[in-house]
Each structure stands twice: as C-alpha cells, then as structure tokens.
C-alpha cells in the first residue's frame, strides 16, 4: 500500500481563495478591509523571506498589508510603543511580531503586549488559556492548518486515536487541544516517552512535531493511519549541499500510512494561509460580523 499524498500547496491555494472571497464580500457589503501588520526586528535572513512572503500573500487576497522593519538595536520600550499604537489602530485587525527577536528583547513580554483579539499568531497567554478551556480564541496558524487538512481527509475526527509527538507551545500543545476539541482521544508523546514506537503505532492520526529529522520510521506507523509531518529539518547531502526532511522518514512511512503530508509541500504552505484566515476572522469578530466558514477551528 502506498499512502495518499496530502498536497499542502494545493490546499493552501484553496484556503487563500476562500479568504480572498470573504475579503471581497467584506469590502463590498461592509466597506471594511481586513488589515495585517507584521513587525520584524533585526536582519535575520529567514525571517526577512518569511515576512516578504506574508506581505505578498496578504496583498494578493485583497487585504491591507503593513510592515514595520526595525533595527536589531530597537529598544523594548520603542517596540512596545509601536505595538500599543497598532493595538489602537482600527485599520489593523491582526498583529504579528516575527520571531525570533534579538536577545535583549523579552519575547513573552512583547507577545503578551499584543491585543489578544489581534493576536493572529495565537501566542498570547489569554488565547492559550481560551483554547485550553475550549473557548473562542485565536488559534496558532500551523496547528490550525493541520486541523483543516485532517478534517478534509476524514470528515469527522470524533473517536479517532490521535498521537502528537512533540510538546512545544507553538505546535504540540495547541494541536492536542484542537484534536480534543474535535473529540479525538489524544496522547501527547515526546522524546522521553516510554516505548514511543508502540505509542505511535496506536495512532489513527499521527502528528510529528518534535524537531528531529526522520525520527519516526515507517514501522512506527499504524497501517492506514494519517500522518501529519510538521517537521522542517535540513540535513546534508553527499554533494555537500542540504535537503529538507520532516520528522518522519517519508520513504518508509509512505508505504504504510493511509495518507501523509510530504516535506516540503505539506504543512508548511498552510501556515501563511492560516495567518490570512485568522486575520479575516479577527476582522469579523471586531465588527460583529459572521465568521468565515471553513477557516476557523
């Protein structure tokens, strides 16, 4: 058996099309244009590429895109003042501070200074608490993208056994909360889990988000399971260059799983698409309008 490949690129295109359609209706029927502000501090090359892609895709779906690029010497006081201004700006519905921040800045303090209603990354402690207690919140983009793909694959997730390998605040923990919200039976596993292989073999849904290249081989995968590989790792090739791999050994897992996301081209493209979806959701909530169908948790 060879698994169905879950095409994250194609799925992300569909999500962006839905976002663009909803934005067009908001503009036409309500005269409201959703606005996303992205703050980048410093010159991190990967962050610069990511911010550029965010800005491009934000404009493509018809939303207002605002970028603030600050020097890596920017003081905490100045950064917090900028965030306060964005919190008060009615044209801005989503605020994202690109991580990592320079060492002299307190990331937790900065993230928690964002208005929770505009926290489209879903990292504010209030949103973490709301998600954990099953209330309406802003949901982190990568887990939201995983949930969307799982719903598309399975329809109802109710009663399925889900194993999340990884316990990070960005992916592992919120992913587990979202799966619980869809009535899965959820296990959070990690590198220190006893008999991790056997735990993984019990999963109808296996989400790998541990940050170790090809850590999960095919013989850890239950035949027919759906595998969502969140890992993005660079490993060396024989020619001295590098290639991207996930946390799952794709070559062996694809022969066992029922469906699997590749790396690259799986979960990755969904992250920015879900950022755009979150911005539209935040805009609708701010204006007391119905939330977009199919774009929320």
PDB file of C-alpha atoms in Angstrom, residues 160-165 185 187 189 193-207 215-227 252-253 256-258:
ATOM      1  CA  UNK A 160     -10.152   8.636  16.466  1.00  0.00           C
ATOM      2  CA  UNK A 161      -6.947   7.950  18.394  1.00  0.00           C
ATOM      3  CA  UNK A 162      -4.533  10.844  17.863  1.00  0.00           C
ATOM      4  CA  UNK A 163      -0.888  10.924  18.938  1.00  0.00           C
ATOM      5  CA  UNK A 164       1.003  14.226  18.890  1.00  0.00           C
ATOM      6  CA  UNK A 165       4.758  13.714  19.128  1.00  0.00           C
ATOM      7  CA  UNK A 185      -8.713  10.575  22.067  1.00  0.00           C
ATOM      8  CA  UNK A 187      -1.952  11.346  23.606  1.00  0.00           C
ATOM      9  CA  UNK A 189       4.166  11.994  23.403  1.00  0.00           C
ATOM     10  CA  UNK A 193       8.006   8.783  26.240  1.00  0.00           C
ATOM     11  CA  UNK A 194       8.489   5.141  27.242  1.00  0.00           C
ATOM     12  CA  UNK A 195       8.133   2.838  24.242  1.00  0.00           C
ATOM     13  CA  UNK A 196       7.414   5.734  21.917  1.00  0.00           C
ATOM     14  CA  UNK A 197       7.260   3.376  18.949  1.00  0.00           C
ATOM     15  CA  UNK A 198       4.361   1.422  20.453  1.00  0.00           C
ATOM     16  CA  UNK A 199       2.518   4.643  21.368  1.00  0.00           C
ATOM     17  CA  UNK A 200       2.812   5.848  17.776  1.00  0.00           C
ATOM     18  CA  UNK A 201       1.585   2.503  16.409  1.00  0.00           C
ATOM     19  CA  UNK A 202      -1.732   3.022  18.197  1.00  0.00           C
ATOM     20  CA  UNK A 203      -2.482   6.272  16.353  1.00  0.00           C
ATOM     21  CA  UNK A 204      -5.180   6.697  13.718  1.00  0.00           C
ATOM     22  CA  UNK A 205      -3.785  10.235  13.407  1.00  0.00           C
ATOM     23  CA  UNK A 206      -0.055  10.744  13.979  1.00  0.00           C
ATOM     24  CA  UNK A 207       1.213  14.327  14.181  1.00  0.00           C
ATOM     25  CA  UNK A 215      12.929  10.365  13.858  1.00  0.00           C
ATOM     26  CA  UNK A 216       9.751   8.371  13.163  1.00  0.00           C
ATOM     27  CA  UNK A 217      10.266   5.392  10.810  1.00  0.00           C
ATOM     28  CA  UNK A 218       7.568   3.626   8.852  1.00  0.00           C
ATOM     29  CA  UNK A 219       7.349   0.699  11.269  1.00  0.00           C
ATOM     30  CA  UNK A 220       6.105   3.124  13.954  1.00  0.00           C
ATOM     31  CA  UNK A 221       3.087   3.973  11.779  1.00  0.00           C
ATOM     32  CA  UNK A 222      -0.207   2.101  12.096  1.00  0.00           C
ATOM     33  CA  UNK A 223      -1.252   0.712   8.689  1.00  0.00           C
ATOM     34  CA  UNK A 224      -3.736   3.129   7.142  1.00  0.00           C
ATOM     35  CA  UNK A 225      -3.044   5.959   9.600  1.00  0.00           C
ATOM     36  CA  UNK A 226      -2.993   9.620   8.598  1.00  0.00           C
ATOM     37  CA  UNK A 227       0.457  11.144   9.200  1.00  0.00           C
ATOM     38  CA  UNK A 252       9.272   4.091   4.731  1.00  0.00           C
ATOM     39  CA  UNK A 253       6.140   5.736   6.148  1.00  0.00           C
ATOM     40  CA  UNK A 256       2.379   2.026   5.453  1.00  0.00           C
ATOM     41  CA  UNK A 257       0.237   5.117   6.050  1.00  0.00           C
ATOM     42  CA  UNK A 258      -3.150   5.743   4.520  1.00  0.00           C
TER      43      UNK A 258
END
